[in-house]
Amino acid sequence: MLKLQKRNPILSIRFIAVLFCLLYLGHGHLFALERSEDKGKDSIKKIDLVIQYKTKKSIISRDKVFMVSGSIPVFNSQGRKMTLYSLPVPCKATVEYEPTAGGNPNAVKIVLRQKLSGAKTGWSAPKPE
């Protein structure tokens, strides 16, 4: 006949604890990652404005200064990619940006909407007052 063996109760408790951690805490961690990814997408804002000046490190409108990197994607009104240097200013543009705490927001994408009269390519900066 088949003998039933007694199981060690401590081993069973350990097994249940490990199973609980994998099932319960593992899913909670995955859900937390999804929420943080969604939060990143929500933090990007979009604004239509007139870019008056641009430097290698920033674009300047009447009300805001946006920090830029050399690899920022810039598109013309037909959707073709262009460099920040060749963006004519002043111009009407849509800027996607990430707000920063207490500092200038970081521009992540610029789309040229309309070239304004007197617009020139190249770097420009506001004249000191």
PDB file of C-alpha atoms in Angstrom:
ATOM      1  CA  MET A   1       0.000   0.000   0.000  1.00  0.00           C
ATOM      2  CA  LEU A   2       0.905   3.558  -0.541  1.00  0.00           C
ATOM      3  CA  LYS A   3       2.005   5.407   2.549  1.00  0.00           C
ATOM      4  CA  LEU A   4       1.152   9.062   2.882  1.00  0.00           C
ATOM      5  CA  GLN A   5       4.078  11.099   4.049  1.00  0.00           C
ATOM      6  CA  LYS A   6       3.661  13.910   6.493  1.00  0.00           C
ATOM      7  CA  ARG A   7       4.761  17.236   5.075  1.00  0.00           C
ATOM      8  CA  ASN A   8       6.772  19.716   7.000  1.00  0.00           C
ATOM      9  CA  PRO A   9       4.382  22.627   7.831  1.00  0.00           C
ATOM     10  CA  ILE A  10       7.199  25.202   7.759  1.00  0.00           C
ATOM     11  CA  LEU A  11       8.092  24.175   4.203  1.00  0.00           C
ATOM     12  CA  SER A  12       4.459  24.591   3.161  1.00  0.00           C
ATOM     13  CA  ILE A  13       4.287  28.053   4.737  1.00  0.00           C
ATOM     14  CA  ARG A  14       7.473  29.087   2.913  1.00  0.00           C
ATOM     15  CA  PHE A  15       6.095  27.830  -0.378  1.00  0.00           C
ATOM     16  CA  ILE A  16       2.830  29.742   0.102  1.00  0.00           C
ATOM     17  CA  ALA A  17       4.723  32.923   1.080  1.00  0.00           C
ATOM     18  CA  VAL A  18       6.917  32.759  -2.032  1.00  0.00           C
ATOM     19  CA  LEU A  19       3.903  32.069  -4.235  1.00  0.00           C
ATOM     20  CA  PHE A  20       2.049  35.015  -2.671  1.00  0.00           C
ATOM     21  CA  CYS A  21       5.003  37.359  -3.257  1.00  0.00           C
ATOM     22  CA  LEU A  22       5.346  36.329  -6.887  1.00  0.00           C
ATOM     23  CA  LEU A  23       1.661  36.623  -7.684  1.00  0.00           C
ATOM     24  CA  TYR A  24       0.660  39.647  -5.639  1.00  0.00           C
ATOM     25  CA  LEU A  25       3.763  41.807  -5.491  1.00  0.00           C
ATOM     26  CA  GLY A  26       4.925  40.930  -9.003  1.00  0.00           C
ATOM     27  CA  HIS A  27       1.707  42.235 -10.578  1.00  0.00           C
ATOM     28  CA  GLY A  28       1.752  45.358  -8.424  1.00  0.00           C
ATOM     29  CA  HIS A  29       5.235  46.129  -9.672  1.00  0.00           C
ATOM     30  CA  LEU A  30       4.158  45.674 -13.303  1.00  0.00           C
ATOM     31  CA  PHE A  31       1.146  47.936 -12.833  1.00  0.00           C
ATOM     32  CA  ALA A  32       3.359  50.577 -11.232  1.00  0.00           C
ATOM     33  CA  LEU A  33       5.630  50.531 -14.285  1.00  0.00           C
ATOM     34  CA  GLU A  34       2.680  51.019 -16.619  1.00  0.00           C
ATOM     35  CA  ARG A  35       1.457  53.981 -14.590  1.00  0.00           C
ATOM     36  CA  SER A  36       4.867  55.665 -14.646  1.00  0.00           C
ATOM     37  CA  GLU A  37       5.107  55.231 -18.426  1.00  0.00           C
ATOM     38  CA  ASP A  38       1.666  56.811 -18.842  1.00  0.00           C
ATOM     39  CA  LYS A  39       2.709  59.653 -16.574  1.00  0.00           C
ATOM     40  CA  GLY A  40       5.675  60.364 -18.848  1.00  0.00           C
ATOM     41  CA  LYS A  41       3.395  60.704 -21.858  1.00  0.00           C
ATOM     42  CA  ASP A  42       1.044  63.004 -19.964  1.00  0.00           C
ATOM     43  CA  SER A  43       3.855  65.300 -18.882  1.00  0.00           C
ATOM     44  CA  ILE A  44       4.542  66.458 -22.461  1.00  0.00           C
ATOM     45  CA  LYS A  45       2.612  69.634 -23.222  1.00  0.00           C
ATOM     46  CA  LYS A  46       1.982  71.432 -26.519  1.00  0.00           C
ATOM     47  CA  ILE A  47       1.754  75.165 -27.225  1.00  0.00           C
ATOM     48  CA  ASP A  48       1.363  77.334 -30.332  1.00  0.00           C
ATOM     49  CA  LEU A  49       3.519  80.461 -30.202  1.00  0.00           C
ATOM     50  CA  VAL A  50       5.757  82.852 -32.106  1.00  0.00           C
ATOM     51  CA  ILE A  51       9.440  81.999 -31.826  1.00  0.00           C
ATOM     52  CA  GLN A  52      11.265  85.317 -31.882  1.00  0.00           C
ATOM     53  CA  TYR A  53      14.862  84.200 -31.290  1.00  0.00           C
ATOM     54  CA  LYS A  54      16.894  80.994 -31.118  1.00  0.00           C
ATOM     55  CA  THR A  55      20.308  79.996 -29.895  1.00  0.00           C
ATOM     56  CA  LYS A  56      22.092  76.646 -29.831  1.00  0.00           C
ATOM     57  CA  LYS A  57      20.653  76.047 -26.362  1.00  0.00           C
ATOM     58  CA  SER A  58      17.234  77.757 -26.379  1.00  0.00           C
ATOM     59  CA  ILE A  59      14.272  79.099 -28.313  1.00  0.00           C
ATOM     60  CA  ILE A  60      12.718  82.319 -27.095  1.00  0.00           C
ATOM     61  CA  SER A  61       9.150  83.565 -27.450  1.00  0.00           C
ATOM     62  CA  ARG A  62       7.608  86.684 -25.992  1.00  0.00           C
ATOM     63  CA  ASP A  63       6.573  84.918 -22.776  1.00  0.00           C
ATOM     64  CA  LYS A  64       8.750  81.805 -22.460  1.00  0.00           C
ATOM     65  CA  VAL A  65      12.239  80.450 -22.932  1.00  0.00           C
ATOM     66  CA  PHE A  66      12.530  76.771 -23.869  1.00  0.00           C
ATOM     67  CA  MET A  67      15.761  74.832 -23.496  1.00  0.00           C
ATOM     68  CA  VAL A  68      16.731  72.710 -26.532  1.00  0.00           C
ATOM     69  CA  SER A  69      19.318  70.068 -27.336  1.00  0.00           C
ATOM     70  CA  GLY A  70      21.202  69.703 -30.595  1.00  0.00           C
ATOM     71  CA  SER A  71      19.214  66.590 -31.467  1.00  0.00           C
ATOM     72  CA  ILE A  72      15.736  68.123 -31.096  1.00  0.00           C
ATOM     73  CA  PRO A  73      13.430  67.104 -33.979  1.00  0.00           C
ATOM     74  CA  VAL A  74      12.355  70.141 -36.015  1.00  0.00           C
ATOM     75  CA  PHE A  75       9.839  69.832 -38.863  1.00  0.00           C
ATOM     76  CA  ASN A  76       8.746  72.280 -41.539  1.00  0.00           C
ATOM     77  CA  SER A  77       5.096  72.890 -42.453  1.00  0.00           C
ATOM     78  CA  GLN A  78       5.168  69.988 -44.951  1.00  0.00           C
ATOM     79  CA  GLY A  79       6.386  67.573 -42.266  1.00  0.00           C
ATOM     80  CA  ARG A  80       9.967  67.336 -43.527  1.00  0.00           C
ATOM     81  CA  LYS A  81      12.734  67.216 -40.968  1.00  0.00           C
ATOM     82  CA  MET A  82      15.055  70.207 -40.744  1.00  0.00           C
ATOM     83  CA  THR A  83      17.775  71.429 -38.400  1.00  0.00           C
ATOM     84  CA  LEU A  84      17.230  73.941 -35.633  1.00  0.00           C
ATOM     85  CA  TYR A  85      19.789  76.187 -37.350  1.00  0.00           C
ATOM     86  CA  SER A  86      17.680  76.320 -40.537  1.00  0.00           C
ATOM     87  CA  LEU A  87      14.440  77.157 -38.683  1.00  0.00           C
ATOM     88  CA  PRO A  88      13.560  80.711 -39.795  1.00  0.00           C
ATOM     89  CA  VAL A  89      12.797  83.185 -37.008  1.00  0.00           C
ATOM     90  CA  PRO A  90      10.520  84.899 -36.289  1.00  0.00           C
ATOM     91  CA  CYS A  91       7.975  82.190 -37.068  1.00  0.00           C
ATOM     92  CA  LYS A  92       4.752  80.686 -35.792  1.00  0.00           C
ATOM     93  CA  ALA A  93       5.384  77.195 -34.464  1.00  0.00           C
ATOM     94  CA  THR A  94       3.993  74.416 -32.324  1.00  0.00           C
ATOM     95  CA  VAL A  95       6.358  73.428 -29.528  1.00  0.00           C
ATOM     96  CA  GLU A  96       6.047  70.203 -27.547  1.00  0.00           C
ATOM     97  CA  TYR A  97       7.815  70.472 -24.208  1.00  0.00           C
ATOM     98  CA  GLU A  98       8.354  68.931 -20.796  1.00  0.00           C
ATOM     99  CA  PRO A  99       7.757  71.301 -17.889  1.00  0.00           C
ATOM    100  CA  THR A 100      10.531  71.484 -15.307  1.00  0.00           C
ATOM    101  CA  ALA A 101      10.284  72.387 -11.658  1.00  0.00           C
ATOM    102  CA  GLY A 102      11.291  76.016 -11.254  1.00  0.00           C
ATOM    103  CA  GLY A 103      13.229  76.314 -14.505  1.00  0.00           C
ATOM    104  CA  ASN A 104      12.748  76.758 -18.212  1.00  0.00           C
ATOM    105  CA  PRO A 105      10.840  73.896 -19.876  1.00  0.00           C
ATOM    106  CA  ASN A 106      12.680  71.486 -22.186  1.00  0.00           C
ATOM    107  CA  ALA A 107      11.459  71.550 -25.798  1.00  0.00           C
ATOM    108  CA  VAL A 108      11.205  68.042 -27.270  1.00  0.00           C
ATOM    109  CA  LYS A 109       9.751  68.835 -30.728  1.00  0.00           C
ATOM    110  CA  ILE A 110       9.214  71.926 -32.901  1.00  0.00           C
ATOM    111  CA  VAL A 111       6.884  72.147 -35.908  1.00  0.00           C
ATOM    112  CA  LEU A 112       7.091  75.247 -38.118  1.00  0.00           C
ATOM    113  CA  ARG A 113       3.593  76.543 -38.917  1.00  0.00           C
ATOM    114  CA  GLN A 114       4.269  79.852 -40.678  1.00  0.00           C
ATOM    115  CA  LYS A 115       7.336  81.873 -41.593  1.00  0.00           C
ATOM    116  CA  LEU A 116       6.843  85.539 -40.628  1.00  0.00           C
ATOM    117  CA  SER A 117       8.113  88.580 -42.532  1.00  0.00           C
ATOM    118  CA  GLY A 118      11.771  89.340 -41.946  1.00  0.00           C
ATOM    119  CA  ALA A 119      12.503  85.733 -40.939  1.00  0.00           C
ATOM    120  CA  LYS A 120      16.111  84.580 -41.229  1.00  0.00           C
ATOM    121  CA  THR A 121      17.884  81.298 -40.649  1.00  0.00           C
ATOM    122  CA  GLY A 122      20.906  81.004 -38.395  1.00  0.00           C
ATOM    123  CA  TRP A 123      21.337  81.806 -34.719  1.00  0.00           C
ATOM    124  CA  SER A 124      19.812  84.943 -33.271  1.00  0.00           C
ATOM    125  CA  ALA A 125      19.590  86.394 -29.802  1.00  0.00           C
ATOM    126  CA  PRO A 126      17.644  89.258 -28.278  1.00  0.00           C
ATOM    127  CA  LYS A 127      19.523  92.524 -28.175  1.00  0.00           C
ATOM    128  CA  PRO A 128      20.499  93.631 -24.678  1.00  0.00           C
ATOM    129  CA  GLU A 129      18.400  96.470 -23.318  1.00  0.00           C
TER     130      GLU A 129
END
